[in-house]
Amino acid sequence: MFYTIVGTQWGDEGKGKIVDWISSKADLIVRYQGGNNAGHTIKVDDKVYKLNLLPSGIINNKKCAIGNGVVLDPWALVNEIDNLKKEGIDVNCDNLFIADNTCLILPIHKLLDEINETSRGQNEIGTTKKGIGPAYEDKVGRRAVRICDLKYPSYLKQKIEDLHRYHSDKLLAQNLDKKLSNYFDELLSMADYLNSFTVPMWKMINELGSNNKTIVFEGAQGSMLDIDFGTYPYVTSSNTISGQVFSGTGFSLKNNHKILGITKAYTTRVGSGPFPTELKDNIGNHLGEKGKEFGTVTKRKRRCGWFDSVLLKQSIRLNGVTDIVLTKLDVLDELKEIKICIGYNIEGKEYDYLPSEEFLFDKIKPIYKKVEGWQTSTAGINNFNDLPKNAINYIKILEDLMESKISIVSTGPDRKETIDIFETLLKI
Ligand code: GDP
Ligand code: IMO
Ligand code: MG
């Protein structure tokens, strides 16, 4: 069986929690895009883990992999592994595998990310400044350093020099060429260690797939941050939708594949860009506080708003979602009335999808349906029938609007605070 876990909104939907939950029965958990711009939180009893690059299955002592669709910052990876070791979780070449054709994020990419953002001025994207965009640009520009290059010091040195030369005008223009210390020796000193994890991933993963193993593909970011289908240019630099699983790992089997669309019971976004249902009022503040909506990576306050069924329908189709996982239902507990966006009005015309034109984004007026809140606690409920009547009603309305079934409801950050409605997925 194969599961893809994909965010349907603008990220931070609770993917990490659900990957951890579903990984109990998995043989391999694989990241297939993004990098350490991701921040995935897992709570097990009173311990909270935050992961950026490592797949969330690592907390469950599962075998994990990083696919070639990821851009990998070697320093960040080593740091994350060291930190996990301190928490008693050992990451070694028996439980972590890295595709040998994975492109690296180097210190120059972080600097370029900074420069690009500054030069956008008011139109800055609000990136995580982890060097993600510039690293993907170099990948597509066919000049990236890949992890397999670390085996060949003189070749590696040449590639880094060529890369720096390519970007030198930009660095010189900002007088930043001196800011870039010589990191070649440091990178080389990590080479053997990093190489101990590398494998031809495409081969390994297809063999596992053909042998009836269970593989979980862990998405990062959300569908509305997809480089092609998101709110361009306010997006990340990778494809975040489920189709990326195949090119981001080399996996080719398509049967028995469930695609779980992780969806917050409301909406959040961190960084700049359009957000039609954003609430800049007390309700927005309440959702932010109750939902602890602060970025895992950058600690920035996340913008909060109502559930947007227009976006959801779009995401469901883009990803081929088979099941929706509705998270953070408990955050809505205290609201008397809840609104759900059911359409967009743009300059008098109704839209049932998000148009591509950037200049239309600001003109979107959401059309809302109002529903009654439940005003009792759902926190920690793990049996569907224990949910208050109005919460069940909210779930049913969302299902009708999305034309998709909600199979899992999450009522708290902990593994145990999960309702597997049909018990057809995995039971913990
Ligand atoms: P991810 O990037 O999609 O993995 O999500 P993040 O970890 O960045 O953000 C989700 C946050 O919500 C984390 O702090 C989780 O611990 C928390 N969380 C996940 N599910 C629930 C839930 O059902 N209820 C509440 N209250 N918090 C949740
Ligand atoms: P997880 O996996 C939420 C956002 C940034 C910025 C834009 C581009 O935790 O859901 P980038 O550094 O990728 O070039 O930034 O994308 N962004 C995320 N927002 N969750 C994430 O990951 C994100 N990763 C990137 O805030 O707006
Ligand atoms: Mg996150």
XYZ file of C-alpha atoms and ligand atoms in Angstrom:
484
model
C 0.000 0.000 0.000
C 1.226 3.527 -0.731
C 0.190 6.709 0.986
C 0.976 10.237 -0.067
C 0.515 12.912 2.560
C -0.022 16.266 0.941
C -0.931 19.694 2.316
C -4.000 21.124 0.583
C -3.657 24.759 1.716
C -0.595 26.979 2.310
C 1.366 24.548 4.485
C 1.393 23.768 8.213
C -1.813 21.736 7.966
C -0.483 19.106 10.382
C 1.272 16.840 7.880
C 3.983 15.850 10.376
C 1.434 14.660 12.923
C -0.403 12.550 10.344
C 2.776 11.076 8.826
C 3.861 10.037 12.313
C 0.411 8.548 12.991
C 0.257 6.596 9.754
C 3.907 5.531 9.835
C 3.277 2.907 12.511
C 2.561 0.390 9.739
C 4.971 1.751 7.124
C 8.173 0.159 5.833
C 9.601 3.421 4.486
C 8.743 7.121 4.801
C 10.078 9.365 2.032
C 10.346 13.134 1.542
C 9.998 13.997 -2.139
C 10.344 17.808 -2.441
C 11.210 21.000 -0.591
C 13.974 21.187 1.941
C 14.513 22.579 5.398
C 11.959 25.300 4.699
C 9.516 22.701 6.054
C 8.746 22.486 9.756
C 6.836 19.383 10.785
C 5.748 18.936 14.397
C 5.110 15.626 16.114
C 3.838 15.222 19.642
C 4.113 11.936 21.491
C 2.888 12.154 25.084
C 4.760 15.102 26.593
C 7.539 15.195 23.990
C 7.399 17.531 21.011
C 9.698 17.004 18.018
C 10.256 19.472 15.191
C 11.672 18.181 11.931
C 12.804 20.123 8.890
C 14.510 17.685 6.555
C 14.149 14.266 8.097
C 10.907 12.436 7.368
C 8.513 12.384 10.305
C 8.602 8.560 10.471
C 12.006 8.819 12.155
C 10.263 9.509 15.478
C 8.523 6.135 15.177
C 11.897 4.418 14.594
C 11.029 3.747 10.990
C 13.248 3.587 7.942
C 13.232 6.964 6.213
C 14.448 8.395 2.954
C 15.148 11.713 1.292
C 14.344 11.687 -2.409
C 16.049 13.532 -5.248
C 13.197 16.074 -5.397
C 14.468 17.557 -2.135
C 17.170 20.227 -2.008
C 19.435 19.281 0.849
C 21.478 21.565 3.071
C 24.266 19.299 4.428
C 24.890 21.518 7.465
C 21.200 21.565 8.337
C 20.952 17.797 7.982
C 23.941 17.076 10.226
C 22.606 19.527 12.790
C 19.152 17.936 12.758
C 20.605 14.442 13.160
C 22.773 15.635 16.087
C 19.807 17.276 17.784
C 17.694 14.148 17.434
C 20.482 12.053 18.909
C 20.299 14.242 22.008
C 16.594 13.334 22.205
C 17.470 9.635 22.095
C 16.629 9.072 18.427
C 19.473 7.536 16.514
C 19.759 8.297 12.816
C 22.271 6.171 10.958
C 22.831 4.526 7.597
C 20.449 1.689 8.539
C 17.446 3.965 8.977
C 18.184 6.930 6.703
C 18.701 6.741 2.944
C 19.410 9.679 0.674
C 19.040 9.611 -3.111
C 22.525 9.933 -4.575
C 21.287 12.413 -7.203
C 19.984 14.920 -4.645
C 21.039 18.546 -5.229
C 22.645 20.461 -2.386
C 21.849 23.804 -0.831
C 25.195 25.551 -0.276
C 25.936 28.702 1.751
C 25.851 30.766 -1.466
C 22.157 29.855 -1.917
C 21.203 31.297 1.462
C 22.990 34.501 0.579
C 21.256 34.663 -2.814
C 17.883 34.048 -1.151
C 18.570 37.064 1.065
C 19.673 39.226 -1.891
C 16.649 38.226 -4.010
C 14.227 39.028 -1.216
C 15.810 42.416 -0.534
C 15.729 43.315 -4.198
C 11.979 42.589 -4.374
C 11.396 45.322 -1.782
C 7.703 45.642 -0.985
C 6.956 42.626 -3.138
C 9.107 40.277 -1.108
C 7.818 36.721 -0.989
C 8.639 36.248 2.670
C 10.751 33.167 2.052
C 12.249 31.151 4.868
C 15.716 32.342 3.670
C 16.962 28.770 3.666
C 18.261 29.068 0.097
C 15.476 26.921 -1.366
C 14.650 29.034 -4.448
C 18.264 29.685 -5.508
C 19.140 25.992 -5.045
C 16.272 24.903 -7.300
C 17.293 27.586 -9.826
C 20.772 26.097 -9.978
C 19.299 22.616 -10.294
C 17.204 23.621 -13.302
C 20.165 25.641 -14.622
C 22.178 22.390 -14.623
C 25.002 23.711 -12.456
C 24.007 22.327 -9.045
C 26.337 20.338 -6.824
C 24.805 16.956 -6.081
C 25.467 14.751 -3.091
C 27.201 12.143 -5.308
C 29.780 14.817 -6.242
C 31.086 14.770 -2.660
C 33.010 11.587 -3.463
C 35.310 13.408 -5.868
C 37.141 16.315 -4.156
C 38.748 17.956 -7.180
C 35.561 17.700 -9.253
C 33.584 19.086 -6.297
C 35.985 22.011 -5.924
C 35.687 22.840 -9.607
C 31.884 22.726 -9.489
C 31.736 25.041 -6.484
C 34.152 27.479 -8.128
C 32.092 27.443 -11.331
C 28.926 28.047 -9.332
C 30.450 30.996 -7.510
C 31.748 32.440 -10.741
C 28.275 32.164 -12.255
C 26.772 34.188 -9.415
C 29.724 36.523 -8.860
C 28.174 39.605 -10.496
C 25.218 39.478 -8.168
C 27.411 39.038 -5.096
C 29.849 41.774 -6.164
C 27.022 44.207 -6.867
C 25.948 43.895 -3.253
C 29.523 43.773 -1.901
C 28.695 40.383 -0.529
C 31.429 38.371 -2.169
C 33.536 38.681 1.007
C 30.664 37.508 3.202
C 30.939 34.069 1.692
C 33.596 32.193 3.625
C 35.421 29.317 2.037
C 33.320 26.331 2.969
C 34.915 23.775 0.689
C 37.072 22.126 3.391
C 34.189 21.986 5.814
C 31.959 20.369 3.204
C 34.678 17.902 2.311
C 35.074 16.929 5.959
C 31.407 15.875 5.978
C 31.634 14.003 2.675
C 32.246 10.455 3.929
C 29.561 10.757 6.557
C 26.966 12.104 4.091
C 27.887 9.508 1.518
C 27.241 6.715 3.966
C 23.510 7.462 3.536
C 23.374 7.618 -0.253
C 21.669 5.021 -2.437
C 20.238 4.854 -5.954
C 16.820 5.671 -4.512
C 14.790 5.009 -7.659
C 15.989 1.408 -7.572
C 15.444 0.836 -3.877
C 11.984 2.354 -3.809
C 10.656 0.481 -6.840
C 11.954 -2.796 -5.401
C 10.153 -2.128 -2.115
C 7.012 -1.152 -4.020
C 7.059 -4.345 -6.047
C 7.463 -6.397 -2.879
C 4.194 -5.262 -1.286
C 5.866 -2.950 1.190
C 4.042 0.047 2.617
C 5.576 3.361 1.615
C 4.497 6.749 2.931
C 5.433 9.790 0.823
C 5.654 12.867 3.006
C 4.893 16.160 1.299
C 6.145 19.502 2.511
C 4.483 22.934 2.123
C 0.965 22.970 0.646
C -0.682 22.849 -2.765
C -1.245 26.610 -2.886
C 2.537 27.060 -2.554
C 3.154 24.860 -5.619
C 5.441 26.532 -8.175
C 2.947 25.844 -10.995
C -0.463 25.695 -9.348
C -0.038 27.903 -6.293
C -0.546 31.644 -5.861
C 2.415 32.487 -8.128
C 4.774 34.280 -7.526
C 4.007 33.941 -3.800
C 4.937 30.275 -3.754
C 7.868 28.045 -2.977
C 10.198 26.828 -5.738
C 9.136 23.191 -5.973
C 6.074 21.293 -7.088
C 4.285 20.451 -3.886
C 1.350 18.502 -5.336
C 1.184 14.713 -5.245
C 2.390 14.282 -8.847
C 5.827 15.300 -7.603
C 6.113 11.972 -5.739
C 7.115 10.278 -8.975
C 9.790 12.676 -10.224
C 10.975 13.429 -6.688
C 11.807 9.801 -5.892
C 11.790 7.804 -9.131
C 8.883 5.694 -7.845
C 6.687 4.481 -10.678
C 3.925 2.262 -9.279
C 0.500 3.839 -9.341
C -1.856 1.171 -7.914
C -2.992 0.957 -4.289
C -2.114 4.559 -3.712
C -4.101 6.589 -1.216
C -3.604 10.315 -1.305
C -4.396 11.976 1.982
C -5.109 15.691 1.717
C -4.169 17.221 5.049
C -6.504 20.146 5.637
C -6.876 22.548 8.540
C -10.451 23.184 9.725
C -9.679 26.865 8.975
C -6.885 28.405 6.870
C -3.427 29.801 7.632
C -0.613 31.249 5.606
C 2.868 32.404 6.569
C 4.731 34.904 4.411
C 3.305 37.277 1.808
C 0.739 36.625 -0.878
C -2.988 36.452 -1.476
C -5.276 34.983 1.153
C -8.930 35.604 0.269
C -10.454 34.482 3.589
C -7.876 36.160 5.843
C -9.270 37.588 9.100
C -7.525 40.691 10.363
C -9.799 40.951 13.396
C -10.347 39.421 16.828
C -11.478 36.114 15.382
C -8.257 35.889 13.364
C -6.278 36.660 16.517
C -8.262 34.083 18.462
C -7.529 31.362 15.871
C -3.841 32.324 15.932
C -3.616 32.136 19.703
C -5.716 29.043 20.234
C -4.093 27.265 17.287
C -0.587 28.410 18.373
C -0.076 29.638 14.830
C 3.588 30.575 14.790
C 5.917 29.327 12.053
C 7.946 26.262 13.041
C 10.910 27.407 10.940
C 10.881 31.205 11.098
C 8.729 31.741 14.240
C 6.704 34.279 12.257
C 3.063 34.771 13.153
C 0.854 32.831 10.738
C -2.017 34.728 9.134
C -5.374 33.080 9.917
C -8.747 32.964 8.155
C -11.891 30.968 7.441
C -12.027 27.639 5.667
C -11.964 28.095 1.896
C -13.830 25.356 0.030
C -12.955 26.915 -3.356
C -9.262 26.306 -2.711
C -9.990 22.872 -1.335
C -11.889 21.712 -4.401
C -8.983 22.906 -6.527
C -6.423 21.112 -4.346
C -8.413 17.901 -4.269
C -8.453 17.754 -8.040
C -4.824 18.784 -8.479
C -3.651 16.094 -6.071
C -6.175 13.334 -6.766
C -6.981 13.318 -3.059
C -8.718 10.095 -2.018
C -9.295 11.051 1.628
C -9.335 14.324 3.503
C -7.721 14.521 6.927
C -9.300 17.428 8.793
C -6.941 18.824 11.436
C -7.221 21.331 14.286
C -10.988 21.021 14.607
C -10.534 21.795 18.326
C -9.251 25.285 17.485
C -12.793 26.257 16.423
C -14.339 25.036 19.719
C -15.159 28.430 21.210
C -16.645 30.138 18.174
C -20.348 30.971 18.199
C -20.549 31.202 14.439
C -18.213 29.849 11.774
C -17.964 30.993 8.175
C -17.005 28.870 5.181
C -16.023 30.373 1.843
C -18.123 28.810 -0.932
C -17.186 30.986 -3.897
C -15.305 34.069 -5.058
C -16.702 37.263 -6.465
C -14.175 39.122 -8.600
C -15.356 42.395 -10.101
C -18.945 41.153 -10.192
C -18.114 37.772 -11.705
C -18.406 34.541 -9.719
C -15.514 32.111 -9.716
C -15.434 28.553 -8.375
C -11.646 28.410 -8.678
C -8.650 30.623 -8.007
C -7.696 32.418 -11.229
C -4.058 32.441 -12.293
C -3.706 36.206 -12.844
C -1.744 37.796 -10.008
C -3.490 41.150 -10.435
C -6.890 39.575 -9.712
C -5.860 38.160 -6.315
C -6.455 41.411 -4.410
C -9.904 41.817 -5.931
C -11.316 38.554 -4.634
C -14.372 38.955 -2.402
C -15.182 35.649 -0.714
C -18.807 34.498 -0.631
C -19.575 32.944 2.749
C -21.956 30.403 4.206
C -22.525 30.739 7.957
C -22.818 27.762 10.282
C -23.456 27.477 14.005
C -20.482 26.720 16.241
C -20.543 24.038 18.952
C -18.992 25.928 21.877
C -17.873 22.818 23.730
C -14.472 21.232 23.834
C -13.542 18.663 21.204
C -9.906 18.609 22.352
C -8.534 15.093 22.432
C -11.741 13.353 21.298
C -10.822 10.168 19.438
C -14.237 8.694 18.774
C -16.392 10.231 16.039
C -19.658 9.770 17.923
C -18.326 11.738 20.896
C -18.097 14.902 18.786
C -20.783 17.531 19.471
C -23.686 17.607 16.983
C -22.665 20.929 15.444
C -19.084 19.778 14.944
C -20.373 16.727 13.054
C -22.592 19.094 11.085
C -19.559 21.266 10.203
C -17.676 18.178 8.991
C -20.639 17.065 6.838
C -21.018 20.551 5.312
C -17.329 20.610 4.426
C -17.627 17.166 2.859
C -20.569 18.304 0.746
C -18.808 21.476 -0.367
C -15.541 19.693 -1.159
C -17.334 16.725 -2.731
C -14.848 14.536 -0.907
C -14.921 12.339 2.165
C -13.233 13.268 5.419
C -11.694 10.042 6.711
C -9.655 11.315 9.642
C -10.296 14.133 12.082
C -7.559 15.473 14.333
C -8.545 17.067 17.633
C -5.143 17.803 19.151
C -1.420 17.709 18.416
C -0.806 14.302 20.000
C -0.764 11.038 18.075
C -3.626 9.768 20.212
C -5.867 12.758 19.485
C -6.985 11.356 16.155
C -10.300 9.962 14.871
C -10.060 7.327 12.144
C -13.701 7.667 11.105
C -14.105 4.607 8.907
C -11.246 2.661 10.464
C -10.259 1.845 6.910
C -6.903 3.568 7.096
C -4.560 2.601 9.866
C -5.553 2.016 13.459
C -3.044 2.868 16.142
P 3.044 20.650 9.095
O 4.073 21.591 8.566
O 1.935 20.426 8.134
O 3.613 19.364 9.603
O 2.389 21.387 10.350
P 3.192 22.172 11.524
O 3.796 21.169 12.413
O 4.046 23.225 10.973
O 1.984 22.927 12.213
C 0.883 22.253 12.738
C 0.795 22.596 14.231
O -0.459 22.205 14.723
C 1.814 21.840 15.076
O 2.183 22.631 16.167
C 1.038 20.591 15.543
O 1.523 20.080 16.768
C -0.326 21.190 15.723
N -1.452 20.276 15.484
C -1.564 19.268 14.564
N -2.808 18.749 14.595
C -3.485 19.432 15.554
C -4.830 19.385 16.014
O -5.668 18.620 15.566
N -5.183 20.269 17.007
C -4.294 21.176 17.533
N -4.719 21.998 18.477
N -3.013 21.244 17.103
C -2.628 20.393 16.114
P 5.560 23.003 5.895
O 6.114 21.757 5.238
C 4.249 27.125 5.403
C 6.384 29.563 2.465
C 7.249 30.711 3.000
C 7.104 31.687 1.840
C 7.084 30.786 0.617
C 8.429 30.656 -0.097
O 5.960 23.192 7.289
O 4.094 23.082 5.641
P 10.672 29.367 0.510
O 11.608 29.506 1.676
O 10.121 28.005 0.337
O 11.265 29.891 -0.776
O 9.448 30.356 0.849
O 6.668 29.511 1.082
N 6.701 28.236 3.050
C 5.931 27.608 3.934
N 4.798 28.021 4.566
N 4.743 25.888 5.632
C 5.843 25.468 4.995
O 6.292 24.194 5.079
C 6.519 26.354 4.140
N 7.639 26.283 3.394
C 7.736 27.424 2.734
O 6.733 31.226 4.191
O 5.858 32.341 1.917
Mg 5.054 23.362 9.106
